[in-house]
GROMACS .gro file of C-alpha atoms in nm:
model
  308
    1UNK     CA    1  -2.034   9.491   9.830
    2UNK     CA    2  -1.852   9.434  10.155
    3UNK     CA    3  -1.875   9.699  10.384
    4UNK     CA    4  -1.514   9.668  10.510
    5UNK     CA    5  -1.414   9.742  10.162
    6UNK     CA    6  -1.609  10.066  10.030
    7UNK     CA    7  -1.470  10.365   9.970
    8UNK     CA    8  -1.576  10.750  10.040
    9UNK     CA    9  -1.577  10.772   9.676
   10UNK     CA   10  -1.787  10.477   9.624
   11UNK     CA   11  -2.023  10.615   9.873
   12UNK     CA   12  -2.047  10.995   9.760
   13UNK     CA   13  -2.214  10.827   9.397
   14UNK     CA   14  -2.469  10.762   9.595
   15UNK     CA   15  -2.817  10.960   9.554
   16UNK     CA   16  -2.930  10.985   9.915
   17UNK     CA   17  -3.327  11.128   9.923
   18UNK     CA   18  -3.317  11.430  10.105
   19UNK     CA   19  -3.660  11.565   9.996
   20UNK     CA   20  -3.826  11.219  10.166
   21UNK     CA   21  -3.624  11.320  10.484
   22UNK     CA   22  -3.759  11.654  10.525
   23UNK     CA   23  -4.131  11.508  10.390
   24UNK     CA   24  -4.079  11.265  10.742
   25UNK     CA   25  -3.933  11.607  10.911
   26UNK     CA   26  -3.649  11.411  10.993
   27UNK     CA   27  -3.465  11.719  10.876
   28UNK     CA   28  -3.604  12.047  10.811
   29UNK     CA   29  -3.667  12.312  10.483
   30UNK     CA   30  -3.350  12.496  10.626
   31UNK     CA   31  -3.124  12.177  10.652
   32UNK     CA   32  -3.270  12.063  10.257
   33UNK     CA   33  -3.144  12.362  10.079
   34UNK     CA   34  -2.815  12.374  10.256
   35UNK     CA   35  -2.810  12.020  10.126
   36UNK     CA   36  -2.927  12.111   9.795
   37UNK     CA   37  -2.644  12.354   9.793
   38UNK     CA   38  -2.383  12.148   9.929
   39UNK     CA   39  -2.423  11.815   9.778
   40UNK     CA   40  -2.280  11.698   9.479
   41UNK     CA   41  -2.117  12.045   9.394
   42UNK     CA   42  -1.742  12.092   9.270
   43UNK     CA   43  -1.491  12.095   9.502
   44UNK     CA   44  -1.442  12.457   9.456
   45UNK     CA   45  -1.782  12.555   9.496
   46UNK     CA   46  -1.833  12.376   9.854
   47UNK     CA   47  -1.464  12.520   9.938
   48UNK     CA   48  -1.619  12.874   9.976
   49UNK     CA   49  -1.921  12.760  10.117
   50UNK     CA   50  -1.743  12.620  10.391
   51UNK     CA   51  -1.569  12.934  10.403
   52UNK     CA   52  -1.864  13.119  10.420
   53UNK     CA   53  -2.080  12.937  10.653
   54UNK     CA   54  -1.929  12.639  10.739
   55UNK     CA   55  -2.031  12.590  11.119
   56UNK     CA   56  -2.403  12.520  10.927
   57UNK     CA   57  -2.333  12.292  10.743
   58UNK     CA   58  -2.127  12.050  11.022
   59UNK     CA   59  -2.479  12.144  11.176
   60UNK     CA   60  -2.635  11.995  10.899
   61UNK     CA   61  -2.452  11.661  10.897
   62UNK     CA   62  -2.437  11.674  11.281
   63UNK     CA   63  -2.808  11.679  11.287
   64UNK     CA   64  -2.861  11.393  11.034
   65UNK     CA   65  -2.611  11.164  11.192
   66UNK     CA   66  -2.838  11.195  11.537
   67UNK     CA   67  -3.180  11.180  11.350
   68UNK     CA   68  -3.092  10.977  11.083
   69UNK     CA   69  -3.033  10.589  11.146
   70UNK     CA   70  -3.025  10.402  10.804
   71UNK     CA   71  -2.732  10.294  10.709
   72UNK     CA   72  -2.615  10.433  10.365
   73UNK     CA   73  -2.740  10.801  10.413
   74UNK     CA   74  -2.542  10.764  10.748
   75UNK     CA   75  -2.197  10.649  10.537
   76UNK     CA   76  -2.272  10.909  10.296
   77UNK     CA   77  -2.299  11.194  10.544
   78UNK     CA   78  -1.977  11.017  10.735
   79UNK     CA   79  -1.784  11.059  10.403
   80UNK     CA   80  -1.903  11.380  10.335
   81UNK     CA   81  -1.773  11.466  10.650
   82UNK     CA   82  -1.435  11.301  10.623
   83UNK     CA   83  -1.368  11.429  10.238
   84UNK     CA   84  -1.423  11.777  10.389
   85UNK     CA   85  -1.156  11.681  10.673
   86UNK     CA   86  -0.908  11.548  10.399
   87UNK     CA   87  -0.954  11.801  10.186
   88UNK     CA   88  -0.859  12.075  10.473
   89UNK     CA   89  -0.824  11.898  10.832
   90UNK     CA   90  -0.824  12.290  10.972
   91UNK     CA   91  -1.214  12.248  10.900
   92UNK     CA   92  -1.219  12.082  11.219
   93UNK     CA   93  -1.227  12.365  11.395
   94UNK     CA   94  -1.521  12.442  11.269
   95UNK     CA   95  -1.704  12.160  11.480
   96UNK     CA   96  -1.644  12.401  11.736
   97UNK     CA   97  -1.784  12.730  11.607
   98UNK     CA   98  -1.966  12.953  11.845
   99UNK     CA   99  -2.287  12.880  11.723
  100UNK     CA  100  -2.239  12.515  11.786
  101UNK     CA  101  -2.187  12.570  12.167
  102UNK     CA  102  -2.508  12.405  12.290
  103UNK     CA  103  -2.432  12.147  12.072
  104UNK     CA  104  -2.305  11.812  12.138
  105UNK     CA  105  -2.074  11.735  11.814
  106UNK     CA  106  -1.871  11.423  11.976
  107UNK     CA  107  -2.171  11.225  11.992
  108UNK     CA  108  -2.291  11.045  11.673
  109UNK     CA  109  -1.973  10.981  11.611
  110UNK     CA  110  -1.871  10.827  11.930
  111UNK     CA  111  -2.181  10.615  11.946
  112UNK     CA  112  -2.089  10.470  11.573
  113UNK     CA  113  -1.766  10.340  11.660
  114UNK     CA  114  -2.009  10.132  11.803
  115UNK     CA  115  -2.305  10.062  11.618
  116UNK     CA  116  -2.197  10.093  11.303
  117UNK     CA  117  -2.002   9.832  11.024
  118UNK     CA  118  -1.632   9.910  10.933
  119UNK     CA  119  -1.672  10.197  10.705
  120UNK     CA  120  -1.872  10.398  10.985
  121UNK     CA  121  -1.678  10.290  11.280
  122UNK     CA  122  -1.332  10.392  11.083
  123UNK     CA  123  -1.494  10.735  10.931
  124UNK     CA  124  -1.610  10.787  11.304
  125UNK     CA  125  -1.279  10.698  11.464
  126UNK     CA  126  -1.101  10.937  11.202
  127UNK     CA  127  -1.362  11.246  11.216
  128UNK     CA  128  -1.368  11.222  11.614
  129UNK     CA  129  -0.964  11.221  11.626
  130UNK     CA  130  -0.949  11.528  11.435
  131UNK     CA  131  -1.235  11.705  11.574
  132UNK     CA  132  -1.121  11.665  11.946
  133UNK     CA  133  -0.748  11.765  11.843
  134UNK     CA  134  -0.882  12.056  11.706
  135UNK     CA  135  -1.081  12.217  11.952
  136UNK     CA  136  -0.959  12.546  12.128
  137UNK     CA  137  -0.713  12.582  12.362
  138UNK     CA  138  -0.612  12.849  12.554
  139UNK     CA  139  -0.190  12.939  12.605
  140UNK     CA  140  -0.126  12.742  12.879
  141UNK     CA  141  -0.313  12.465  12.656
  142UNK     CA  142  -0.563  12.387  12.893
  143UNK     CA  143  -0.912  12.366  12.678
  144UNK     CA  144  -1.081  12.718  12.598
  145UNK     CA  145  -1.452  12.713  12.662
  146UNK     CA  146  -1.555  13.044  12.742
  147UNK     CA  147  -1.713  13.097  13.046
  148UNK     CA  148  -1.610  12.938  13.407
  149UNK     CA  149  -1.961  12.812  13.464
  150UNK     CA  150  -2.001  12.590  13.184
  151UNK     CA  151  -1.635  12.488  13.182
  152UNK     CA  152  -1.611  12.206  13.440
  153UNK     CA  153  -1.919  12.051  13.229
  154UNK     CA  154  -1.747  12.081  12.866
  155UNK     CA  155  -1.412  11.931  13.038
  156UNK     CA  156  -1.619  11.647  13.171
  157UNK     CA  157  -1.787  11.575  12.879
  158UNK     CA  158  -1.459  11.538  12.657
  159UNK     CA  159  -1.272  11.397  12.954
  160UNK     CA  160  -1.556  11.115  12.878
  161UNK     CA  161  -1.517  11.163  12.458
  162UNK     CA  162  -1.120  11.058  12.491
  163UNK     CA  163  -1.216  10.774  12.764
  164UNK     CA  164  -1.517  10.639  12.534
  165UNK     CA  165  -1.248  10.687  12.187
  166UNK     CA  166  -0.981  10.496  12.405
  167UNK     CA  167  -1.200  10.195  12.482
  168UNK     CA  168  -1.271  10.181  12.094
  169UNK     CA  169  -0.886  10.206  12.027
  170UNK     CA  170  -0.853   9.916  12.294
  171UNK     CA  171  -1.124   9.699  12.148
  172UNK     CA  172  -0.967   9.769  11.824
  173UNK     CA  173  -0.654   9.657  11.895
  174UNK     CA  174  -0.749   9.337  12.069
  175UNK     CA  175  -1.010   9.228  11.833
  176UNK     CA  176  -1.012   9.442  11.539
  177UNK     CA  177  -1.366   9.489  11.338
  178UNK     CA  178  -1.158   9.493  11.029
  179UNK     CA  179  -0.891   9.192  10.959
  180UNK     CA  180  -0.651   9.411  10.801
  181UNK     CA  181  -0.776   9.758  10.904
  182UNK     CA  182  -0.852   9.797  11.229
  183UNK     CA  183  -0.536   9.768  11.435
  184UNK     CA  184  -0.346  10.038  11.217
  185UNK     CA  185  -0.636  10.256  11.207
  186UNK     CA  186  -0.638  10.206  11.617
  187UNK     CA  187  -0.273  10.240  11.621
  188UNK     CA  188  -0.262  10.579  11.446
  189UNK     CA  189  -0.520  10.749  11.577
  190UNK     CA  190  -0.334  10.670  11.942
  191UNK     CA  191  -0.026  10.795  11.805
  192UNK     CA  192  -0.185  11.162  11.760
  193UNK     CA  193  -0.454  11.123  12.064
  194UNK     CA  194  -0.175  11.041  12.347
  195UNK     CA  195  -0.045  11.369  12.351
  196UNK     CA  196  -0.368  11.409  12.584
  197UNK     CA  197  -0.305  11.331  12.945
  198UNK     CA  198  -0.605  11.168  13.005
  199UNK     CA  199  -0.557  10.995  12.721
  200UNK     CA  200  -0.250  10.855  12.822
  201UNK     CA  201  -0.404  10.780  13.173
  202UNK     CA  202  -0.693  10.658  13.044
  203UNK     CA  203  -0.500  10.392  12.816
  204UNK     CA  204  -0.297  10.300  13.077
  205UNK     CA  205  -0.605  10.223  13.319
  206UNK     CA  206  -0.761   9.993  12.971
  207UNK     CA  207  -0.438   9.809  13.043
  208UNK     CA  208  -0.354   9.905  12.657
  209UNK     CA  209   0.032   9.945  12.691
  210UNK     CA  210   0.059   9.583  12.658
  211UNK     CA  211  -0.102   9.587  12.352
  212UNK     CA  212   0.186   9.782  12.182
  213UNK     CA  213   0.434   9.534  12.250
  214UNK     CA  214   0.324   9.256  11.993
  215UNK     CA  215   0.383   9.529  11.706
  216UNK     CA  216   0.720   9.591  11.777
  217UNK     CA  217   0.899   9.414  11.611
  218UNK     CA  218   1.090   9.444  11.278
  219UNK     CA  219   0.887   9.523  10.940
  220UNK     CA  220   0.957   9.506  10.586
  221UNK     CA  221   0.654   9.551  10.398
  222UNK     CA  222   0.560   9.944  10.341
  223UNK     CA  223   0.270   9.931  10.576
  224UNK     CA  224   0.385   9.700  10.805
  225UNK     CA  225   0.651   9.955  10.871
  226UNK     CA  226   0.420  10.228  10.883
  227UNK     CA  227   0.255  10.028  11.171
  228UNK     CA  228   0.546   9.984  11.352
  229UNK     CA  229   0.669  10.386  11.286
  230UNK     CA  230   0.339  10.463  11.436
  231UNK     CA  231   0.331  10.180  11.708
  232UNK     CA  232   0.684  10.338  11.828
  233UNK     CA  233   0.553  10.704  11.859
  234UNK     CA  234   0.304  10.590  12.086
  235UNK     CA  235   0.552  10.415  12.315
  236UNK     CA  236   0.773  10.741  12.287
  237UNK     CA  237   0.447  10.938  12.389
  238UNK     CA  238   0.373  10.679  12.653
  239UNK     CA  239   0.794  10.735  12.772
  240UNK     CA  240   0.689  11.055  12.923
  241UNK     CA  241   0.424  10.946  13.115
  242UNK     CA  242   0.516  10.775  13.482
  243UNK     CA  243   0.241  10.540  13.541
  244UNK     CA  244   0.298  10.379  13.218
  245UNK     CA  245   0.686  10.325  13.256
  246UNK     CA  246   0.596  10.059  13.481
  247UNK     CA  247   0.407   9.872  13.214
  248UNK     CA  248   0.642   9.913  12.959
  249UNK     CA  249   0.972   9.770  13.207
  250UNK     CA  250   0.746   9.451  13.324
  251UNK     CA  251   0.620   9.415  12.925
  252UNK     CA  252   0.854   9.249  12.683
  253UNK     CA  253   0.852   9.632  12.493
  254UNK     CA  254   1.227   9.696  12.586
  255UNK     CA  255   1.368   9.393  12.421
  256UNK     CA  256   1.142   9.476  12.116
  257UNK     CA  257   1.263   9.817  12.143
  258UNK     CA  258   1.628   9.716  12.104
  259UNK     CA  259   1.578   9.436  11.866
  260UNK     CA  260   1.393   9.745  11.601
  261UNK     CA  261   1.672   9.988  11.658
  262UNK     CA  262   1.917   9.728  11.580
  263UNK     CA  263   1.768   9.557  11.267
  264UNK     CA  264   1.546   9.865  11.134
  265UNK     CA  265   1.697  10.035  10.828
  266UNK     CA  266   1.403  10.298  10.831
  267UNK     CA  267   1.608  10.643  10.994
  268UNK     CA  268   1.227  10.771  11.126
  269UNK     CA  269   1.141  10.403  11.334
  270UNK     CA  270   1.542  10.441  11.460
  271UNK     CA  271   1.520  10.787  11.576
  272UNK     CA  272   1.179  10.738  11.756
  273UNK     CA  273   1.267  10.443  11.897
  274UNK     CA  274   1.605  10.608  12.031
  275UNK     CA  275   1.445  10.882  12.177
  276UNK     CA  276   1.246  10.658  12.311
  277UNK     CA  277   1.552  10.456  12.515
  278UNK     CA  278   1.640  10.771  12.584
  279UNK     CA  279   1.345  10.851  12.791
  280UNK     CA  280   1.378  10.507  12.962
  281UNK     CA  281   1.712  10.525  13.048
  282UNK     CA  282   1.716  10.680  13.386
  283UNK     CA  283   1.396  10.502  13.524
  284UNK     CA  284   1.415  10.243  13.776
  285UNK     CA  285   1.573   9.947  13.681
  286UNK     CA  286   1.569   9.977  13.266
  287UNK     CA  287   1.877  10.137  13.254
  288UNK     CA  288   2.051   9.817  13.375
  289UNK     CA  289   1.800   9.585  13.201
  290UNK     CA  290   1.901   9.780  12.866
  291UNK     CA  291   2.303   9.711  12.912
  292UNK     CA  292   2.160   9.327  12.973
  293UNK     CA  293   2.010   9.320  12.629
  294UNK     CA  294   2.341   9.503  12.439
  295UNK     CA  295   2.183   9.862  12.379
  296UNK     CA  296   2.531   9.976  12.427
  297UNK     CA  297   2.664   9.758  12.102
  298UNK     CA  298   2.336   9.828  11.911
  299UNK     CA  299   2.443  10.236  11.953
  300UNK     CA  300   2.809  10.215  11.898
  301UNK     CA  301   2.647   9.997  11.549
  302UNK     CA  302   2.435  10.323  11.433
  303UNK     CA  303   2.710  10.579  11.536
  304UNK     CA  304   2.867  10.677  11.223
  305UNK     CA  305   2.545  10.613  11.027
  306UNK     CA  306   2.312  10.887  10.886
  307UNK     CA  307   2.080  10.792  11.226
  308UNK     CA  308   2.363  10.888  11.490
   0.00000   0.00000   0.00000
């Protein structure tokens, strides 16, 4: 079967021998019967045991994803990992458990958005997302990590997480792994990871605003539209950020901008995309540029509609 095409289901059929692995101690008696326990349980049942004790199991598949390097055990750990996600994306928190402090969670997963075939690098790009939105922050939202002396290292380390998953998202998005797949996969993880400042800096420096602009443009199909939704909250994201203004005025974004809010029927792409303009209006020169390319017609046209 093409890889690009299985499924976590397809995957989780799978009989993966755990017994040989701890025979080759490439996992230990501990790590077996919290596999034994684990896999191929109801739903229900690994609910509470994630409940209970879930920081040792993420250890678990943590562990096997650094030890572990052929191929199907690593997709079936990757979807064991992402069905327990779906199921509950608050799990992710859980990657960042107490007991898990000396550990370094980011890394299998960052280093299989590079090694591995479509499945793995999209269950990677998906599981990393989540787990580095979810990790604790404190009120002013700067990153919690406990003591002072071991903060500047954590902060460095993710600081190079969100640069490593931003070069993936880049690579993605001008030549995707996956025909089909890989530019909205890229395109919606960015939507939820450039909320991050160095996220936004960091795709800025890959020279990845002017990647966005190509996928603005006006969409029919359900996905394609979903794209485009998704391609327009990063540029909204992106609106609030200085150093990437300047990109989007000298890219052909604002034209593609106006041309969506004036032929998209979809209220959600409108609104973002307006908010967007919004943001734009004041800096530099695009407030004169927009009155060039008729914004002012295209919002007398939607006042009066449901998207006013």
């Amino acid at each position: 079967m093409d890889q690009a095409e299985l499924t976590t289901e397809q995957v989780l059929k799978r009989d993966i021998p755990w017994e040989t692995y701890m025979t080759t101690k490439l996992i230990s008696g501990t790590c077996l019967q919290l596999l034994r326990r684990y896999d191929k349980r109801p739903e229900s049942y690994r609910a509470q045991l994630l409940d209970d004790d879930g920081s040792a199991y993420v250890l678990v598949f943590v562990n096997i994803l650094r030890d572990i390097f052929k191929e199907d055990t690593v997709e079936y750990v990757l979807a064991l990992i992402d069905e327990m996600l779906t199921a509950n994306p608050k799990r992710a928190r859980l990657f960042h458990a107490n007991s898990l402090a000396n550990e370094d969670t980011y890394e299998p997963f960052l280093r299989l958005l590079w090694k591995g075939n479509w499945f793995i690098q999209e269950k990677s790009c998906k599981i990393l997302a989540l787990i580095v939105s979810a990790r604790p922050r404190n009120q002013n939202g700067i990153v919690a990590n406990g003591e002072a002396s071991n903060s500047k290292q954590k902060l460095a380390s993710i600081d190079d997480v969100l640069k490593g998953l931003v070069e993936w998202l880049c690579a993605q998005l001008k030549n995707p792994s996956h025909p089909s797949r890989g530019v909205p996969t890229a395109i919606n993880c960015l939507a939820t990871l450039l909320k991050e400042p160095v996220v936004r800096s960091s795709f800025v420096q890959a020279d990845g605003v002017k990647l966005l602009a190509p996928l603005i443009s006006p969409a029919s199909t359900q996905q394609s539209i979903q794209l485009l939704y998704e391609t327009s909250v990063c540029v909204w994201l992106l609106s609030y950020y200085e150093p990437a203004i300047e990109y989007l005025a000298t890219s052909r974004t604002l034209p593609r901008l106006i041309e969506v809010a004036k032929s998209s029927t979809k209220e959600k792409v409108v609104r973002v995309v307006v908010l967007t303009l919004k943001n734009l209006l004041s800096k530099g020169t695009l407030g004169a540029q927009m009155v060039d390319l008729q914004l002012p017609l295209v919002v007398q046209s939607l006042k009066g509609t449901s998207m006013e």
